[in-house]
Short mmCIF file of C-alpha atoms in Angstrom, two decimals:
data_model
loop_
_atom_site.label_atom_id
_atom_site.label_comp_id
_atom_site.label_asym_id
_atom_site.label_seq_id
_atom_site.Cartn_x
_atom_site.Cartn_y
_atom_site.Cartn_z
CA UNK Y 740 -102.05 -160.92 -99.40
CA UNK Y 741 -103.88 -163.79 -100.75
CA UNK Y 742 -102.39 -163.53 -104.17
CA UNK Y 743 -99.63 -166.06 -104.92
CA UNK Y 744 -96.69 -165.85 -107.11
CA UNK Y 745 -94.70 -169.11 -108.61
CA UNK Y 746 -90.77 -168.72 -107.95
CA UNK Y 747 -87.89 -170.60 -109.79
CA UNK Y 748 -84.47 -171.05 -107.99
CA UNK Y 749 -82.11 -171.08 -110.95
CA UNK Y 750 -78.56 -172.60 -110.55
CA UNK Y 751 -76.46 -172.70 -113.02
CA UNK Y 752 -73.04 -175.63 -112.54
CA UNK Y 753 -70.03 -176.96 -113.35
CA UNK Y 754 -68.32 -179.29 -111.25
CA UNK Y 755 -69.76 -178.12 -108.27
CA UNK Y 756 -70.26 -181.59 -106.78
CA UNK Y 757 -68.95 -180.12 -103.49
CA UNK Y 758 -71.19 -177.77 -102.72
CA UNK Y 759 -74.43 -177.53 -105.00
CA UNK Y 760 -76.62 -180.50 -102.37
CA UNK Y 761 -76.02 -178.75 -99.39
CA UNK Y 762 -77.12 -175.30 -101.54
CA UNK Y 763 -80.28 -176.87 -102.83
CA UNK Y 764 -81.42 -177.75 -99.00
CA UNK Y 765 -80.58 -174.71 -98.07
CA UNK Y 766 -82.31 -172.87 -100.76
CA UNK Y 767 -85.66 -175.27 -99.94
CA UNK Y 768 -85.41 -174.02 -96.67
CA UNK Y 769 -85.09 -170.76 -97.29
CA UNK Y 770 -88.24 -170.97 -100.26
CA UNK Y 771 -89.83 -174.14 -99.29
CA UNK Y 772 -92.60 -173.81 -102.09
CA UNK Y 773 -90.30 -172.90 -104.68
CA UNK Y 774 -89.54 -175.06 -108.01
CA UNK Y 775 -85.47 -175.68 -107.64
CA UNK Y 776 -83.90 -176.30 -111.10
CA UNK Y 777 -79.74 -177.02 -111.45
CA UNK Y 778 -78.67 -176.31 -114.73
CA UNK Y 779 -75.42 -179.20 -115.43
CA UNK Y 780 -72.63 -177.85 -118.08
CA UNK Y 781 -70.91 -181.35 -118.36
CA UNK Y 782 -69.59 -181.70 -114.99
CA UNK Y 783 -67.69 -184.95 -114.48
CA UNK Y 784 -67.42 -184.61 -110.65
CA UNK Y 785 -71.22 -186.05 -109.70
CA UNK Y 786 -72.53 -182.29 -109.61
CA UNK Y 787 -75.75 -183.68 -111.12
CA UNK Y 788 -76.15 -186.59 -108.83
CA UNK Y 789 -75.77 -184.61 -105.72
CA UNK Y 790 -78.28 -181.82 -106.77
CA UNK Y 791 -81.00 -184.97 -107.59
CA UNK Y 792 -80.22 -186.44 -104.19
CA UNK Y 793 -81.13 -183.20 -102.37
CA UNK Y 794 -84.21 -182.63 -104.58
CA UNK Y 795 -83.96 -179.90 -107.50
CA UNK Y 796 -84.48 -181.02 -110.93
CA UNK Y 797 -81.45 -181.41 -113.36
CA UNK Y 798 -80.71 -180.33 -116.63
CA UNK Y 799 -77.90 -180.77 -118.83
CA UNK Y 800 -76.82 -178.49 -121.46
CA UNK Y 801 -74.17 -179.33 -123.45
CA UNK Y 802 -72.76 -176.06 -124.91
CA UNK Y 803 -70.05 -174.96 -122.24
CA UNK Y 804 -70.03 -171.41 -121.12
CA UNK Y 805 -72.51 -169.70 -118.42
CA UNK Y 806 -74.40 -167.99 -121.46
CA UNK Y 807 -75.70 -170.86 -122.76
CA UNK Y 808 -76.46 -172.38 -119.62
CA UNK Y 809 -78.31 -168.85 -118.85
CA UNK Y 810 -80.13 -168.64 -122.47
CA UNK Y 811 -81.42 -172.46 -121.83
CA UNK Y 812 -82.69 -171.54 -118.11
CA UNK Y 813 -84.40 -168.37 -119.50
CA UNK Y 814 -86.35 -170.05 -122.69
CA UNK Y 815 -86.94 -172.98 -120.53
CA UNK Y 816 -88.56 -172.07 -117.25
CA UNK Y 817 -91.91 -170.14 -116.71
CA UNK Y 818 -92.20 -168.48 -113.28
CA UNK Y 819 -93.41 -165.17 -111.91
CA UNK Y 820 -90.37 -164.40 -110.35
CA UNK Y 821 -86.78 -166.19 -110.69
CA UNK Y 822 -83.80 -166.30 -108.31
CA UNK Y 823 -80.45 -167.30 -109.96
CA UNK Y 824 -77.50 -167.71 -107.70
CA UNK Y 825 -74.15 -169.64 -108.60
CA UNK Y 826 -73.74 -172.85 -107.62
CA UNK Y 827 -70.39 -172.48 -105.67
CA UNK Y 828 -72.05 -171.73 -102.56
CA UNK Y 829 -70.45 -168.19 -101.97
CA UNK Y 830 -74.21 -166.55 -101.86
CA UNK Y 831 -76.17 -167.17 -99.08
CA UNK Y 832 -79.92 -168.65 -99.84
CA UNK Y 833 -81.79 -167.17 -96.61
CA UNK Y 834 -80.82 -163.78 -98.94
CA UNK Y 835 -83.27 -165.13 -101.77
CA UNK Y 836 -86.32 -163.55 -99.40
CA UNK Y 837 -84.58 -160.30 -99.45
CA UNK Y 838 -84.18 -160.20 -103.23
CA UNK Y 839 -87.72 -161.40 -104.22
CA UNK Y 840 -89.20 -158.59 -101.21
CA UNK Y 841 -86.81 -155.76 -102.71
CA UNK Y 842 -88.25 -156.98 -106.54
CA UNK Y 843 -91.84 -156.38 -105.42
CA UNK Y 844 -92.07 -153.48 -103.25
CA UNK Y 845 -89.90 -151.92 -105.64
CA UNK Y 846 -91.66 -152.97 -108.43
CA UNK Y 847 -88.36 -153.90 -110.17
CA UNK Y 848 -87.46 -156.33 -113.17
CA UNK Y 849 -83.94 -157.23 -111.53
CA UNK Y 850 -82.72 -157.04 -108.27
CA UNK Y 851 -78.76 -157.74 -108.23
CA UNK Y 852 -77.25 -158.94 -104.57
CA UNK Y 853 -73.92 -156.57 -104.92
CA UNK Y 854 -71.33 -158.52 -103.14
CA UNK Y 855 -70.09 -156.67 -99.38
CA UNK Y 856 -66.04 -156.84 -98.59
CA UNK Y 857 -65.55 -158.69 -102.44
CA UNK Y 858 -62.11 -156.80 -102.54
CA UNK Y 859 -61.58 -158.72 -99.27
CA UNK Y 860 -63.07 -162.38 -99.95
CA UNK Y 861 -63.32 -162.62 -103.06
CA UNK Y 862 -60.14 -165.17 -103.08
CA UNK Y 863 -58.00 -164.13 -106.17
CA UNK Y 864 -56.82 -160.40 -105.78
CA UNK Y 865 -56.61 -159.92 -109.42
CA UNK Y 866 -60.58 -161.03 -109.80
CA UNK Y 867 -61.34 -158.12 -107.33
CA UNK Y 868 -59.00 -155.84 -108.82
CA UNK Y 869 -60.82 -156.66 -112.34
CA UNK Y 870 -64.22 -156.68 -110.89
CA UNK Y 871 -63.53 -152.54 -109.63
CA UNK Y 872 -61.91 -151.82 -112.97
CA UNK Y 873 -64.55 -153.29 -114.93
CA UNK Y 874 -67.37 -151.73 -112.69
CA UNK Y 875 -66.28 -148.11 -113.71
CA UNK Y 876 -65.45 -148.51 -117.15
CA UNK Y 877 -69.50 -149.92 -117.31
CA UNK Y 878 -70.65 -146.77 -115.56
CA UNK Y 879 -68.56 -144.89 -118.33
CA UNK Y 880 -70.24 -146.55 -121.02
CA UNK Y 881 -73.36 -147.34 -120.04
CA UNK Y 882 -74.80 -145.39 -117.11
CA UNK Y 883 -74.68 -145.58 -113.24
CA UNK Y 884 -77.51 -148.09 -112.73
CA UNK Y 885 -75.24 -150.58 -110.96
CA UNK Y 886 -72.03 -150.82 -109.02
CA UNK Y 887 -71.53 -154.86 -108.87
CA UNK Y 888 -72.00 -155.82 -113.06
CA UNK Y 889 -70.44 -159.26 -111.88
CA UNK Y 890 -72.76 -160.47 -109.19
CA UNK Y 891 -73.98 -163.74 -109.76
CA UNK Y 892 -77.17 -163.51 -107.43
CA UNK Y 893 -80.03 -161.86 -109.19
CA UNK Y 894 -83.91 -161.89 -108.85
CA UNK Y 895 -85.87 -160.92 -111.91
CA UNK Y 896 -89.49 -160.76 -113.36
CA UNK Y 897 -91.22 -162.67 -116.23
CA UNK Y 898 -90.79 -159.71 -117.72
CA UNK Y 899 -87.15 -159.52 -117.90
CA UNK Y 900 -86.24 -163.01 -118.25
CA UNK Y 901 -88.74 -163.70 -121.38
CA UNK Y 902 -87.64 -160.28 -123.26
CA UNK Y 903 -83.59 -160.53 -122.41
CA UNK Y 904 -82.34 -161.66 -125.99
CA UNK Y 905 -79.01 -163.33 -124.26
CA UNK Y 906 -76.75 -163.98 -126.83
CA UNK Y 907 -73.69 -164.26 -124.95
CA UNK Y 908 -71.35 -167.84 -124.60
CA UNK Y 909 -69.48 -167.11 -121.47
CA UNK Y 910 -69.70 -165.53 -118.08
CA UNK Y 911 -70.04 -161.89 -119.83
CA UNK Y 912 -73.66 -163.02 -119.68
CA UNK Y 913 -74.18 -160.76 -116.88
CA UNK Y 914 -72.62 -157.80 -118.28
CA UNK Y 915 -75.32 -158.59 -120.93
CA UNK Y 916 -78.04 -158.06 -118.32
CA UNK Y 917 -77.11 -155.23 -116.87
CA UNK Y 918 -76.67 -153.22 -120.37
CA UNK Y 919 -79.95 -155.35 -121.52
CA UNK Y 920 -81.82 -153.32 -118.01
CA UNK Y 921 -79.63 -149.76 -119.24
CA UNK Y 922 -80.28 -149.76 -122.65
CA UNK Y 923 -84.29 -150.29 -122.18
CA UNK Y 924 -84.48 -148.57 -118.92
CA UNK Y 925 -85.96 -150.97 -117.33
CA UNK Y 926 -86.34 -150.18 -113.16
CA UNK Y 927 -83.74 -152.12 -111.28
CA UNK Y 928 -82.33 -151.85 -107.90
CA UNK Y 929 -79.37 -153.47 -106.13
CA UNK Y 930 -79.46 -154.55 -102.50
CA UNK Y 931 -76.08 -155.10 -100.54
CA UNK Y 932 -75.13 -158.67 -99.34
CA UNK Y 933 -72.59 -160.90 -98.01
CA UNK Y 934 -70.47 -162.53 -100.23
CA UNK Y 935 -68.76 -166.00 -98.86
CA UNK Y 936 -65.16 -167.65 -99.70
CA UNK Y 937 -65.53 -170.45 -101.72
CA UNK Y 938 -65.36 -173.99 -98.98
CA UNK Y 939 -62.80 -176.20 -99.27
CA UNK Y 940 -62.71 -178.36 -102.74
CA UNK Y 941 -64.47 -175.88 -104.68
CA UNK Y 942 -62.27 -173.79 -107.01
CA UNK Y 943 -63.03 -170.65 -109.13
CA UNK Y 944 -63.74 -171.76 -113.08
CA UNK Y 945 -62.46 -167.63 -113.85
CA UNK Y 946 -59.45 -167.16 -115.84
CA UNK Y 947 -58.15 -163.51 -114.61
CA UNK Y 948 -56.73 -162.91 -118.41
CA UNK Y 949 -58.99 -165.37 -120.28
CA UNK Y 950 -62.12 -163.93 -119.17
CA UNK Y 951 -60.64 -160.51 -118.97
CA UNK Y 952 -60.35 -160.49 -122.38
CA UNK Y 953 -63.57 -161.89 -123.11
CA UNK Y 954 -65.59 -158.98 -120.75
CA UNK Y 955 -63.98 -156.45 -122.36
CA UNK Y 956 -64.46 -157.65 -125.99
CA UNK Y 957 -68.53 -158.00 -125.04
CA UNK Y 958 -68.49 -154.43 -123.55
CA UNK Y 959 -67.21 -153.26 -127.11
CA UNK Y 960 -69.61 -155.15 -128.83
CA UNK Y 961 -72.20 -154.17 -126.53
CA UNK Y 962 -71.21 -150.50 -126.93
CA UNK Y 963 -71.50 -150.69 -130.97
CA UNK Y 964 -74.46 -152.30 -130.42
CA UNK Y 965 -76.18 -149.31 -128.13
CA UNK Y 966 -73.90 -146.72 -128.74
CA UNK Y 967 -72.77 -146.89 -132.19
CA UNK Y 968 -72.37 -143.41 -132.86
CA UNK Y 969 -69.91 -142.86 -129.68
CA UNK Y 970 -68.01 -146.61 -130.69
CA UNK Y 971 -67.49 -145.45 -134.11
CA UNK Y 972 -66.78 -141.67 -133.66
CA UNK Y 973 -64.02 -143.30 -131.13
CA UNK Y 974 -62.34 -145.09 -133.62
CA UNK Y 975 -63.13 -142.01 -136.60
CA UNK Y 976 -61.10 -139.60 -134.24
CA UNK Y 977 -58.36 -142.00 -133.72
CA UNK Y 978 -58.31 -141.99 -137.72
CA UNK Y 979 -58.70 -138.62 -137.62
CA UNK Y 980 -55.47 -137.43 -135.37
CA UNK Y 981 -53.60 -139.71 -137.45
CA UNK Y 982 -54.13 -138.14 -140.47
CA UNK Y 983 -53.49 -134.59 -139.21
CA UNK Y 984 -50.53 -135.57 -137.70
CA UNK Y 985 -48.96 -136.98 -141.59
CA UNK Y 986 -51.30 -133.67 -143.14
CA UNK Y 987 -49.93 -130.83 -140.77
CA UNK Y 988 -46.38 -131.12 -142.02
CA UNK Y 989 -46.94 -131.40 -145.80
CA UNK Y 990 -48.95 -128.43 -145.57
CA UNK Y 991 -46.32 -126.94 -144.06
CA UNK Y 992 -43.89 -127.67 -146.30
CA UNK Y 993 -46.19 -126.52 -149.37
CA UNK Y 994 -47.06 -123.06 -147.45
CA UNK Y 995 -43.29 -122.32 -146.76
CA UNK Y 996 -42.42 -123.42 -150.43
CA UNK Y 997 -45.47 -123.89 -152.48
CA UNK Y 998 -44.19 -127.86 -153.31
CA UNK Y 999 -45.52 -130.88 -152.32
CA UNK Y 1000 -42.04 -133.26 -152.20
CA UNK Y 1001 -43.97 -135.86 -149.83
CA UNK Y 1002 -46.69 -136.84 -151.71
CA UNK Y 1003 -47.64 -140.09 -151.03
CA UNK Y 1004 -47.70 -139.03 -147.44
CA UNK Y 1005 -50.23 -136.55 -148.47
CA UNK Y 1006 -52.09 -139.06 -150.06
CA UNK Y 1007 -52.07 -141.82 -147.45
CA UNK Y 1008 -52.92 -138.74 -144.88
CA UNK Y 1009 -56.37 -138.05 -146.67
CA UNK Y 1010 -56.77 -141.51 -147.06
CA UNK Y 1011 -57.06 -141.67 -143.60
CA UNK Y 1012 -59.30 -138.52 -143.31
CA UNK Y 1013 -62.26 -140.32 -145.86
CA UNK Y 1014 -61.66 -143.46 -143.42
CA UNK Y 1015 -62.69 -140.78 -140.35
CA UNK Y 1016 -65.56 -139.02 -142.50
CA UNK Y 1017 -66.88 -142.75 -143.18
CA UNK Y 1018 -66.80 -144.08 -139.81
CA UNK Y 1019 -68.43 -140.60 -138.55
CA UNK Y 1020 -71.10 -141.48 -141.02
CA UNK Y 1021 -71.88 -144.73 -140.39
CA UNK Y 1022 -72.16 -143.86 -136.46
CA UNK Y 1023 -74.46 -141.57 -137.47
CA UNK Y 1024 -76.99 -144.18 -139.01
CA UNK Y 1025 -75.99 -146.57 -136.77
CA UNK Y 1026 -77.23 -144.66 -134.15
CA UNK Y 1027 -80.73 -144.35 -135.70
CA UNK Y 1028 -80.87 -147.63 -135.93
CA UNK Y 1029 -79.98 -148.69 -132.99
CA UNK Y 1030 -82.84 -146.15 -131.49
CA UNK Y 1031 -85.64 -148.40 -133.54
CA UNK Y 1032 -84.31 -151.46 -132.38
CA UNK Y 1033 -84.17 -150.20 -128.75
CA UNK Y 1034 -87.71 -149.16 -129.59
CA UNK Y 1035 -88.86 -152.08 -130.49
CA UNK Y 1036 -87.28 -154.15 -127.57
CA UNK Y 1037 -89.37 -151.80 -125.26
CA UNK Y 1038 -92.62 -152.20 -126.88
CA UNK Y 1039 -92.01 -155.79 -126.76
CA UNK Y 1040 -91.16 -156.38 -123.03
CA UNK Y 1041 -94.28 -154.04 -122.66
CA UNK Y 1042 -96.34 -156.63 -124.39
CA UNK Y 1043 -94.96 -159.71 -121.66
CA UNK Y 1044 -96.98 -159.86 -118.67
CA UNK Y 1045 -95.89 -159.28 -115.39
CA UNK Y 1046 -97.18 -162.89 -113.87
CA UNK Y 1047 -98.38 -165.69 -116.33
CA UNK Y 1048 -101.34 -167.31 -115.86
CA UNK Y 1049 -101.78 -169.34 -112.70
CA UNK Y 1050 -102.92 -172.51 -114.61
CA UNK Y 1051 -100.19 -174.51 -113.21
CA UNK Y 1052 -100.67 -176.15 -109.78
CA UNK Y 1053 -101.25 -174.34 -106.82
CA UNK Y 1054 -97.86 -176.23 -104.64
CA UNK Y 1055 -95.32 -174.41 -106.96
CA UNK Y 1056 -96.59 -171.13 -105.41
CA UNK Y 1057 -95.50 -169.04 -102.43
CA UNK Y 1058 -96.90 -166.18 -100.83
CA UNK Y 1059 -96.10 -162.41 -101.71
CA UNK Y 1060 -96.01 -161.78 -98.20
CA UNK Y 1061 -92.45 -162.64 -96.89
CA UNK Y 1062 -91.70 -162.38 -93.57
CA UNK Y 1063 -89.67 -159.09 -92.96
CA UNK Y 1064 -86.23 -159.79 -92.12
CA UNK Y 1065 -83.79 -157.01 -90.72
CA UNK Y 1066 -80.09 -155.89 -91.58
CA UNK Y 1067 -80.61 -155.43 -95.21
CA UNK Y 1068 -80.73 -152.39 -97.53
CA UNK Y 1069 -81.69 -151.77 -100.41
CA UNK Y 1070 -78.93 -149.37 -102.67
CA UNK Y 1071 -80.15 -147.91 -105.69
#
């Protein structure tokens, strides 16, 4: 095919000194035409210095957390097509062909690398155990479009990158994605790959609790946010059962004696009721709400073309045609 399409590596890093130079070679020789941009969160180990030395151009952001790292990569680079992979070496770059072949013959905004044996390498037991519970509470929430929320190897399109709001600090920034793709139905697909140990030097920047606790405070957010009417009828019913259970015995009492002895516990019980009624209200027009916004997000990413126009110089192109590499399968 004669058409060509301009491809950004994205690599987001902190104090990955150890590994990011050899990555970025690899990654050229993997895409040898594509741009190759590191993305520095204050390292003080060199990290930036050894991604210059191998050739990919550096930027710092100062704000710590993967979100703004991802936010800055996203409003700052304009590609066709972009490949972001972590910079701790545990993806493999001769992968990126697979991912960028899989996100045009499937015509896809993301393609997510879902990480083989991670319950096996993954290094940190309770990180794997997380990463499973976390996976099926998402496909609770917010539909059964993915099985690895976590992955850190992605391919998108113009598309996705320039209409993904990405207002999240920390590494929840990929939960963020995947509800972004769910909530707009956007056509994604996942394709199956290795997934390394970190080498020797590197160490995991994940705090099993910390982050924990982060994920699963974004996931409610994100739920009142897309769901409101299920977040909020949640917490109304909660209300709800409590009040019944300080109602049911007062109105007990007053049908087996026709007094009401307790009543401040039948007051505080239909306190609690008008708190349920309320919240079951507001989900209500949350929920409409949250439909026009969704609405609008859609007819926005339908306004973002697919490419952008090829006014930029030919050498930051590569050819749609990839050569066709075998053992891989895409999972939908």
């Amino acid at each position: 095919m004669s058409e060509q399409l301009d491809i950004a590596v994205l690599l987001p890093c902190y104090n990955e000194a150890s590994t990011i130079g050899q990555l970025v070679r690899d990654f050229r020789a993997a895409l040898p035409s594509a741009r190759i941009y590191v993305y520095d969160n204050n390292s003080i180990d060199g990290t930036p210095l050894q991604a210059m030395l191998a050739g990919a151009a550096v930027v710092r952001e100062r704000r710590q957390g993967k979100g703004h790292v991802v936010r800055r990569m996203f409003a700052d680079i304009d590609a066709d097509i972009y490949v972001m992979a972590d910079g701790d070496g545990t993806y493999s770059p001769a992968d990126a062909e697979d991912l960028i072949r899989t996100l045009l013959t499937e015509q896809a905004d993301m393609v997510v690398g879902t990480r083989r044996h991670i319950r096996f390498e993954a290094g940190r037991q309770g990180h794997a155990f997380g990463n499973r519970i976390f996976n099926l509470l998402y496909r609770s929430i917010f539909g059964t479009d993915f099985s690895d929320i976590f992955s850190g190897y992605r391919a998108f399109s113009r598309r996705f990158v320039k209409s993904f709001p990405a207002v999240s600090n920390g590494f929840e920034i990929e939960t963020e994605m995947s509800v972004h793709a769910s909530r707009l139905k956007l056509p994604v697909t996942e394709l199956e790959l290795d997934y390394g140990r970190r080498p020797e030097g590197s160490h995991s920047k994940l705090s099993t609790f910390r982050d924990g606790t982060k994920i699963l405070w974004m996931f409610a957010m994100l739920m009142k946010e897309t769901r409101p009417f299920a977040f909020f009828s949640l917490i109304g019913a909660a209300f709800l059962t409590t009040s019944l259970a300080f109602m049911v015995p007062v109105l007990t009492e007053y049908f087996a004696t026709g007094l009401v002895p307790r009543l401040p516990t039948w007051v505080f019980s239909m306190a609690l009721m008008l708190v349920a009624i309320m919240l079951f209200t507001a989900g209500l027009i949350l929920d409409s709400v949250s439909r026009a916004r969704t609405e609008q997000l859609r007819i926005h990413y339908m306004t973002i073309a697919r490419q952008r126009p090829h006014d930029a110089e030919k050498s930051s192109a590569i050819p749609v045609s990839l050569p066709k590499r075998q053992g891989r399968k895409a999972t939908t």
